[in-house]
Amino acid sequence: MSDIYTLLAFLAAIVVLVLFIARFKVHPVATLFIVVVALGLVLGMGGTGTVELITTGFGNTLASVGLLIIFGCVLGKMLELSGAALKITESALSLFSRNKVPWAIALASTVLGIPLIADTAVVMLIPIVSALAYRTGISMMKLGPILYIGAYVMTSVVPPGPGPLASAALLDVGMGDAILYGLMVGVPGVVAATIYLSRTKTHVPPKPEFVEHLVGGPDAPASAGSGDADGAAEEAAPHTVGLFGSLVPILAPIVLIVFASLAGPALPEGAWFTDTVLFVGEPTVALFLACLLALPLFRGRWRDKSTLNDLFEAGLRIAAMPLALTGVGGALATIIRETGVAENIATSIESTGMSPVIIPFLIAAAVCTITGSNILGVMTSAAIMQPLLPALGLEPIVVYLACATGAQIMKHANSSGFWVTTTLSNMTVGQGIRSIGVASVISGLTGFAVLNIMIATGVV
């Protein structure tokens, strides 16, 4: 089988993948399965061999990341339903003056984007943001996209977001490194996007239904209220839980995982303290502990069936899609590795003289832009790149970060997050593209620039 045939088959598989999802609206899991099976068959793996490779790749991938995705989704649901997300937002707003409200929203969104999917964060917090826009006179074309972009970037670069979790598992990147270095490229991306959005000149008022409860009604001038960020937040949502209790379930697993990753190798081997640190810092255990730490947020309701059983089932329903995508993505990586496609692609890349690190970035950006899914972008790019690592000489963490930054580009009208944010922020499609679309490009390019600086300085 010639190298040209192998490469053409692979390229055709990618085209079919994108076409089925973006043009014909076929479910990503079904599309990935079709592409993986077809690729195995046309590259001579045979029917039985193809099925065996798919089963092996699917099973091995879910074995390493399945529980992480489940516990991460359950944790996000617990923070949503307990009121912790609202409390974190209110507290962030209290730290900033009126003219710094966009940065308060960016801070809250960034923190909440670690456990929550960006769409969920927008739906939960848009009433608070709309009240702030009404009271301060700040355009929703600023505040709505900022609310989305902070969570969106974190969902793209930091576990336990389903995309980063899958990518880290496929590339065999430690969760501690994924979190630490993910924050290093993600936070500058949020800052750069917030600076851009803060300079937006177009004024867009909040949707009337979000501000009807405020004094004066929706048609009252923006100056009618006190103009105080704290007051708007208090009117939009009551305080139900404490800030410390709200932050503990988010920060505790990050601290445990990163500490175990950094300090574990330096601790005396075989000591009980070392074993304890490595045990609680194991990502699956750390995320499960985070779920337990979130139970006190429900106060007396933590013993109820609705908390201990129904809430967990809600998290499982959210986890179903990422689990299936991750497993089939692992099967794709296995097919690529076993059929020899990886070596041919690596040779082609080297012959162009192009820096290898730009390849995962461009693949992730293309998949995200065409399909509208950052989860699919980061996961597909990681699955394609994993077999290429030895041939290209790239470190797994470098490829992970390139996938995560590329997968932020670009949000537009084929994305559910784009529509949720645009419609709830009272924006037109054009305004959404100028704000959300451009901001997502800025965040991704900024993160990729930071990654290249980290490579040049030897940080990664």
Coordinates of C-alpha atoms in Angstrom, one line a residue:
M1 CA 0.0 0.0 0.0
S2 CA 1.6 3.3 -1.1
D3 CA 2.3 6.2 1.1
I4 CA 0.3 8.5 -1.1
Y5 CA -2.8 6.2 -0.9
T6 CA -2.4 6.1 2.9
L7 CA -2.3 9.9 3.2
L8 CA -5.2 10.4 0.8
A9 CA -7.3 8.0 2.8
F10 CA -6.5 9.8 6.0
L11 CA -7.3 13.2 4.5
A12 CA -10.5 11.9 3.0
A13 CA -11.5 10.6 6.5
I14 CA -11.0 14.1 8.0
V15 CA -13.0 15.7 5.2
V16 CA -15.9 13.2 5.8
L17 CA -15.7 13.7 9.5
V18 CA -16.1 17.5 9.2
L19 CA -18.7 17.3 6.4
F20 CA -20.9 14.8 8.2
I21 CA -21.0 16.9 11.4
A22 CA -21.1 20.4 10.0
R23 CA -23.1 19.9 6.8
F24 CA -25.3 16.9 7.4
K25 CA -25.7 17.3 11.2
V26 CA -24.8 13.7 11.9
H27 CA -24.1 13.1 15.6
P28 CA -20.3 13.4 16.3
V29 CA -20.2 10.0 18.0
A30 CA -21.8 8.2 15.0
T31 CA -19.6 10.2 12.6
L32 CA -16.4 9.3 14.4
F33 CA -17.4 5.6 14.5
I34 CA -18.1 5.6 10.8
V35 CA -14.8 7.4 10.0
V36 CA -12.8 5.0 12.2
V37 CA -14.4 1.9 10.7
A38 CA -14.0 3.1 7.1
L39 CA -10.3 4.1 7.7
G40 CA -9.5 0.7 9.1
L41 CA -11.1 -1.1 6.2
V42 CA -9.6 1.0 3.4
L43 CA -6.2 0.7 4.9
G44 CA -6.3 -3.0 4.9
M45 CA -7.0 -3.9 8.6
G46 CA -9.9 -6.1 7.6
G47 CA -13.3 -6.3 9.3
T48 CA -12.3 -8.3 12.3
G49 CA -9.0 -6.5 12.8
T50 CA -10.7 -3.1 12.6
V51 CA -13.3 -4.0 15.2
E52 CA -10.6 -5.3 17.5
L53 CA -8.6 -2.1 17.2
I54 CA -11.7 0.0 17.8
T55 CA -12.6 -2.0 20.9
T56 CA -9.1 -1.8 22.3
G57 CA -8.7 1.9 21.7
F58 CA -12.2 2.7 23.1
G59 CA -11.7 0.5 26.2
N60 CA -8.2 1.7 27.0
T61 CA -9.1 5.3 26.7
L62 CA -12.2 5.1 28.9
A63 CA -10.3 3.1 31.4
S64 CA -8.0 6.0 32.0
V65 CA -10.4 8.9 31.8
G66 CA -13.9 7.6 32.2
L67 CA -14.4 8.2 35.9
L68 CA -12.7 11.5 35.7
I69 CA -15.2 12.8 33.2
I70 CA -18.1 11.4 35.3
F71 CA -16.9 13.0 38.5
G72 CA -16.1 16.2 36.8
C73 CA -19.6 16.5 35.3
V74 CA -21.2 15.6 38.7
L75 CA -19.1 18.3 40.4
G76 CA -20.2 20.9 37.9
K77 CA -23.9 20.0 38.4
M78 CA -23.5 20.2 42.2
L79 CA -21.9 23.7 42.0
E80 CA -24.7 24.8 39.7
L81 CA -27.6 23.5 41.8
S82 CA -26.2 24.4 45.2
G83 CA -25.9 28.1 44.4
A84 CA -22.1 28.1 44.7
A85 CA -21.6 29.4 41.2
L86 CA -23.9 32.4 42.0
K87 CA -22.0 33.1 45.2
I88 CA -18.6 33.1 43.5
T89 CA -19.9 35.6 40.9
E90 CA -21.4 37.9 43.6
S91 CA -18.2 37.8 45.5
A92 CA -16.1 38.6 42.5
L93 CA -18.3 41.6 41.7
S94 CA -17.8 42.9 45.3
L95 CA -14.1 43.1 44.7
F96 CA -14.3 45.5 41.8
S97 CA -15.5 49.1 41.4
R98 CA -18.3 50.0 38.9
N99 CA -16.0 50.7 36.0
K100 CA -14.2 47.4 36.5
V101 CA -17.4 45.3 36.3
P102 CA -16.2 43.5 33.1
W103 CA -13.1 42.2 35.0
A104 CA -15.2 41.0 37.8
I105 CA -17.3 39.0 35.4
A106 CA -14.1 37.7 33.7
L107 CA -12.7 36.6 37.1
A108 CA -15.9 34.8 38.1
S109 CA -16.3 33.2 34.7
T110 CA -12.7 31.9 34.7
V111 CA -13.1 30.3 38.1
L112 CA -16.5 28.7 37.2
G113 CA -15.2 27.5 33.8
I114 CA -13.0 25.0 35.5
P115 CA -15.9 22.7 36.6
L116 CA -18.7 24.1 34.5
I117 CA -19.4 24.0 30.8
A118 CA -19.4 27.5 29.3
D119 CA -23.0 27.3 28.1
T120 CA -24.2 26.4 31.6
A121 CA -22.3 29.3 33.1
V122 CA -24.0 31.7 30.7
V123 CA -27.5 30.4 31.3
M124 CA -27.0 30.5 35.1
L125 CA -25.5 33.9 35.4
I126 CA -27.0 36.0 32.6
P127 CA -29.7 37.4 34.9
I128 CA -27.0 38.8 37.2
V129 CA -25.0 40.1 34.3
S130 CA -28.1 41.7 32.7
A131 CA -28.9 43.4 36.0
L132 CA -25.4 44.8 36.1
A133 CA -25.7 46.1 32.6
Y134 CA -29.0 47.8 33.5
R135 CA -27.6 49.4 36.6
T136 CA -24.2 50.5 35.2
G137 CA -25.2 51.3 31.6
I138 CA -22.5 48.9 30.3
S139 CA -23.3 47.2 27.0
M140 CA -24.3 43.6 26.9
M141 CA -22.1 43.3 23.9
K142 CA -19.3 43.6 26.5
L143 CA -20.6 41.8 29.5
G144 CA -22.4 38.8 27.8
P145 CA -19.3 37.7 25.7
I146 CA -17.0 38.2 28.7
L147 CA -19.2 36.0 30.8
Y148 CA -18.9 33.3 28.1
I149 CA -15.3 33.6 27.1
G150 CA -13.7 33.1 30.5
A151 CA -15.6 29.8 31.0
Y152 CA -15.0 28.8 27.4
V153 CA -11.3 29.2 27.6
M154 CA -11.0 27.3 30.9
T155 CA -13.2 24.5 29.5
S156 CA -10.8 24.3 26.6
V157 CA -7.5 24.2 28.5
V158 CA -8.0 22.9 32.0
P159 CA -9.3 19.6 33.4
P160 CA -11.9 18.5 34.5
G161 CA -13.3 20.0 31.3
P162 CA -14.3 17.0 29.1
G163 CA -12.1 18.2 26.2
P164 CA -8.9 18.7 28.2
L165 CA -9.5 15.5 30.1
A166 CA -9.9 13.5 26.9
S167 CA -6.9 15.2 25.3
A168 CA -4.7 14.6 28.3
A169 CA -5.6 11.0 28.5
L170 CA -5.0 10.4 24.8
L171 CA -1.6 12.1 25.0
D172 CA -0.6 10.6 28.3
V173 CA -0.2 14.0 30.0
G174 CA -0.3 14.1 33.8
M175 CA -3.4 15.9 35.2
G176 CA -1.1 18.1 37.4
D177 CA 0.8 19.3 34.3
A178 CA -2.4 19.7 32.3
I179 CA -3.9 21.9 35.0
L180 CA -0.7 23.9 35.8
Y181 CA 0.4 24.6 32.2
G182 CA -3.2 24.9 31.0
L183 CA -3.7 27.8 33.4
M184 CA -0.5 29.4 32.2
V185 CA -1.8 29.6 28.6
G186 CA -5.4 30.0 29.4
V187 CA -5.4 33.0 31.8
P188 CA -3.5 35.3 29.3
G189 CA -6.0 34.3 26.7
V190 CA -8.9 35.4 28.9
V191 CA -7.1 38.6 29.7
A192 CA -6.5 39.5 26.1
A193 CA -10.1 38.6 25.1
T194 CA -11.4 40.7 27.9
I195 CA -9.3 43.7 26.9
Y196 CA -10.7 43.5 23.4
L197 CA -14.3 43.1 24.6
S198 CA -14.0 45.9 27.1
R199 CA -13.2 48.3 24.2
T200 CA -16.5 47.5 22.4
K201 CA -18.3 50.8 21.5
T202 CA -21.7 49.4 20.4
H203 CA -24.3 49.7 23.1
V204 CA -26.7 46.8 23.5
P205 CA -29.3 46.9 26.3
P206 CA -30.1 43.8 28.3
K207 CA -33.2 41.7 27.4
P208 CA -36.3 43.2 29.0
E209 CA -37.3 40.0 30.8
F210 CA -34.1 40.0 32.8
V211 CA -34.5 43.5 34.2
E212 CA -38.3 43.9 34.6
H213 CA -38.0 43.2 38.3
L214 CA -35.7 46.2 38.9
V215 CA -37.0 49.6 40.1
G216 CA -38.3 51.6 37.2
G217 CA -38.9 48.7 34.8
P218 CA -36.9 47.8 31.8
D219 CA -37.4 51.2 30.1
A220 CA -35.9 53.2 33.0
P221 CA -32.5 54.9 32.3
A222 CA -29.4 53.1 33.3
S223 CA -28.7 55.7 36.0
A224 CA -31.9 54.9 37.8
G225 CA -30.1 52.5 40.2
S226 CA -27.3 53.1 42.6
G227 CA -24.8 52.0 39.9
D228 CA -23.2 49.8 42.5
A229 CA -22.1 46.4 41.3
D230 CA -22.7 44.8 44.7
G231 CA -26.3 46.1 44.8
A232 CA -27.1 44.7 41.4
A233 CA -25.7 41.3 42.3
E234 CA -27.7 41.2 45.5
E235 CA -30.9 42.1 43.7
A236 CA -30.3 39.4 41.0
A237 CA -29.6 36.5 43.4
P238 CA -29.8 36.0 47.1
H239 CA -26.8 34.7 49.1
T240 CA -27.4 31.0 49.9
V241 CA -23.9 29.6 50.5
G242 CA -20.6 30.9 51.8
L243 CA -17.7 31.9 49.5
F244 CA -15.2 29.6 51.2
G245 CA -17.5 26.6 50.9
S246 CA -18.2 27.4 47.3
L247 CA -14.5 27.6 46.4
V248 CA -13.3 24.6 48.3
P249 CA -14.7 21.9 45.9
I250 CA -13.1 23.8 42.9
L251 CA -9.7 24.5 44.4
A252 CA -9.2 21.4 46.5
P253 CA -8.8 18.9 43.6
I254 CA -6.5 21.3 41.7
V255 CA -4.3 21.7 44.8
L256 CA -4.2 18.0 45.5
I257 CA -3.4 17.0 41.9
V258 CA -0.8 19.7 41.4
F259 CA 0.9 19.1 44.8
A260 CA 1.0 15.3 44.1
S261 CA 2.5 15.9 40.7
L262 CA 5.1 18.4 41.8
A263 CA 6.0 17.2 45.3
G264 CA 5.4 13.4 44.9
P265 CA 8.8 12.7 43.2
A266 CA 10.7 14.6 45.9
L267 CA 9.0 12.8 48.8
P268 CA 10.7 9.7 50.4
E269 CA 9.5 6.6 48.5
G270 CA 7.4 4.2 50.5
A271 CA 6.7 6.5 53.4
W272 CA 3.0 6.7 54.6
F273 CA 2.9 10.4 54.0
T274 CA 4.1 9.9 50.4
D275 CA 1.5 7.2 49.8
T276 CA -1.2 9.4 51.2
V277 CA -0.2 12.4 49.0
L278 CA -0.1 10.3 45.9
F279 CA -3.5 8.7 46.7
V280 CA -5.5 11.8 47.4
G281 CA -3.7 13.5 44.5
E282 CA -4.6 10.8 42.0
P283 CA -7.0 12.7 39.7
T284 CA -10.0 10.3 40.0
V285 CA -9.8 10.3 43.8
A286 CA -9.3 14.1 44.0
L287 CA -12.4 14.8 41.9
F288 CA -14.5 12.3 43.9
L289 CA -13.3 14.1 47.1
A290 CA -14.3 17.4 45.5
C291 CA -17.8 16.0 45.0
L292 CA -17.9 15.0 48.7
L293 CA -16.7 18.5 49.7
A294 CA -19.6 20.0 47.7
L295 CA -22.2 18.1 49.8
P296 CA -22.2 20.6 52.7
L297 CA -23.3 23.3 50.2
F298 CA -26.7 21.6 50.2
R299 CA -26.9 22.0 54.0
G300 CA -29.7 19.7 55.4
R301 CA -30.6 18.6 51.9
W302 CA -27.4 16.7 51.4
R303 CA -29.0 13.5 52.8
D304 CA -31.9 13.7 50.5
K305 CA -32.3 11.3 47.5
S306 CA -32.5 14.3 45.2
T307 CA -28.9 15.2 46.2
L308 CA -27.2 11.8 46.8
N309 CA -28.9 10.0 43.8
D310 CA -30.8 12.2 41.4
L311 CA -28.0 14.8 41.2
F312 CA -25.4 12.1 40.5
E313 CA -27.7 10.8 37.7
A314 CA -28.0 14.3 36.2
G315 CA -24.2 14.5 36.1
L316 CA -24.0 11.1 34.4
R317 CA -26.4 12.3 31.7
I318 CA -24.1 15.3 31.1
A319 CA -21.1 12.9 31.0
A320 CA -22.5 10.5 28.4
M321 CA -21.6 12.6 25.4
P322 CA -18.0 13.4 26.4
L323 CA -17.5 9.7 27.4
A324 CA -18.6 8.5 24.0
L325 CA -16.6 11.0 22.1
T326 CA -13.5 10.3 24.2
G327 CA -13.8 6.5 23.7
V328 CA -14.3 6.7 19.9
G329 CA -11.5 9.3 19.8
G330 CA -9.2 6.8 21.4
A331 CA -10.2 4.3 18.8
L332 CA -9.3 6.8 16.1
A333 CA -5.8 7.3 17.6
T334 CA -5.3 3.5 17.7
I335 CA -6.3 3.1 14.0
I336 CA -3.9 5.9 13.0
R337 CA -1.1 4.4 15.0
E338 CA -1.6 0.8 13.8
T339 CA -2.1 1.6 10.1
G340 CA 1.1 3.5 9.5
V341 CA -0.6 6.8 8.8
A342 CA 1.3 8.5 11.6
E343 CA 4.8 8.0 10.0
N344 CA 3.6 9.2 6.6
I345 CA 2.1 12.3 8.1
A346 CA 5.2 13.0 10.1
T347 CA 7.4 12.7 7.1
S348 CA 5.2 15.1 5.1
I349 CA 5.3 17.7 7.9
E350 CA 9.0 17.5 8.2
S351 CA 9.4 17.9 4.4
T352 CA 7.6 21.3 4.5
G353 CA 10.0 22.7 7.1
M354 CA 7.1 23.9 9.2
S355 CA 7.3 23.9 13.0
P356 CA 5.6 20.7 14.1
V357 CA 3.8 22.4 17.0
I358 CA 1.6 24.4 14.7
I359 CA 0.0 21.2 13.3
P360 CA -2.1 20.3 16.3
F361 CA -3.0 24.0 16.7
L362 CA -4.3 24.2 13.1
I363 CA -6.1 20.9 13.3
A364 CA -7.9 21.8 16.5
A365 CA -8.7 25.3 15.1
A366 CA -10.1 23.8 11.9
V367 CA -12.3 21.2 13.6
C368 CA -13.6 23.7 16.1
T369 CA -14.3 26.4 13.5
I370 CA -16.1 24.0 11.1
T371 CA -18.0 21.9 13.6
G372 CA -18.6 24.5 16.4
S373 CA -17.3 22.2 19.1
N374 CA -14.2 23.0 21.2
I375 CA -14.5 19.6 22.8
L376 CA -14.4 17.9 19.5
G377 CA -11.6 20.1 18.3
V378 CA -9.2 19.4 21.2
M379 CA -10.1 15.7 21.3
T380 CA -9.8 15.1 17.5
S381 CA -6.5 16.9 17.3
A382 CA -5.1 15.0 20.2
A383 CA -6.2 11.7 18.7
I384 CA -4.6 12.5 15.4
M385 CA -1.4 13.8 17.0
Q386 CA -0.8 11.1 19.6
P387 CA 0.7 8.5 17.2
L388 CA 2.9 11.2 15.7
L389 CA 4.7 12.2 18.9
P390 CA 7.7 10.0 18.5
A391 CA 8.3 10.8 14.8
L392 CA 7.9 14.6 15.3
G393 CA 9.9 14.7 18.6
L394 CA 7.2 16.7 20.4
E395 CA 6.6 16.5 24.1
P396 CA 3.0 15.4 25.0
I397 CA 2.4 18.5 27.1
V398 CA 3.4 20.8 24.2
V399 CA 0.9 19.0 21.9
Y400 CA -1.8 19.1 24.6
L401 CA -1.4 22.9 24.9
A402 CA -1.4 23.4 21.2
C403 CA -4.6 21.4 20.8
A404 CA -6.2 23.3 23.7
T405 CA -5.4 26.7 22.4
G406 CA -6.3 25.9 18.8
A407 CA -9.6 24.4 19.9
Q408 CA -10.7 27.9 21.0
I409 CA -10.9 29.2 17.4
M410 CA -13.5 30.2 16.4
K411 CA -17.0 30.4 17.8
H412 CA -19.7 31.5 15.4
A413 CA -23.2 30.6 14.2
N414 CA -22.7 26.8 14.2
S415 CA -22.0 26.7 17.9
S416 CA -24.6 26.3 20.7
G417 CA -22.5 28.4 23.0
F418 CA -22.5 31.2 20.4
W419 CA -26.3 31.1 20.1
V420 CA -26.9 30.9 23.9
T421 CA -24.7 33.9 24.6
T422 CA -25.9 35.9 21.6
T423 CA -29.6 35.5 22.2
L424 CA -29.5 35.9 26.0
S425 CA -27.3 39.0 25.6
N426 CA -29.8 40.6 23.2
M427 CA -27.3 40.7 20.4
T428 CA -27.6 40.2 16.7
V429 CA -25.6 37.5 14.8
G430 CA -23.3 40.2 13.4
Q431 CA -22.7 41.6 16.9
G432 CA -22.1 38.1 18.2
I433 CA -19.4 37.4 15.6
R434 CA -17.7 40.7 16.2
S435 CA -17.6 40.0 20.0
I436 CA -17.6 36.3 20.7
G437 CA -16.1 35.2 17.4
V438 CA -13.2 37.7 17.4
A439 CA -12.6 37.2 21.2
S440 CA -12.3 33.4 20.8
V441 CA -9.7 33.9 18.0
I442 CA -7.8 36.4 20.3
S443 CA -7.8 34.0 23.2
G444 CA -6.6 31.1 21.2
L445 CA -3.8 33.0 19.4
T446 CA -2.7 34.6 22.7
G447 CA -2.5 31.2 24.4
F448 CA -0.6 29.8 21.4
A449 CA 1.8 32.7 21.5
V450 CA 2.4 32.1 25.2
L451 CA 3.0 28.4 24.5
N452 CA 5.7 29.3 22.0
I453 CA 7.4 31.6 24.5
M454 CA 7.3 28.7 27.0
I455 CA 8.9 26.4 24.4
A456 CA 11.6 29.0 23.6
T457 CA 12.5 29.6 27.2
G458 CA 12.5 25.9 28.1
V459 CA 9.5 26.0 30.4
V460 CA 7.9 23.1 28.5

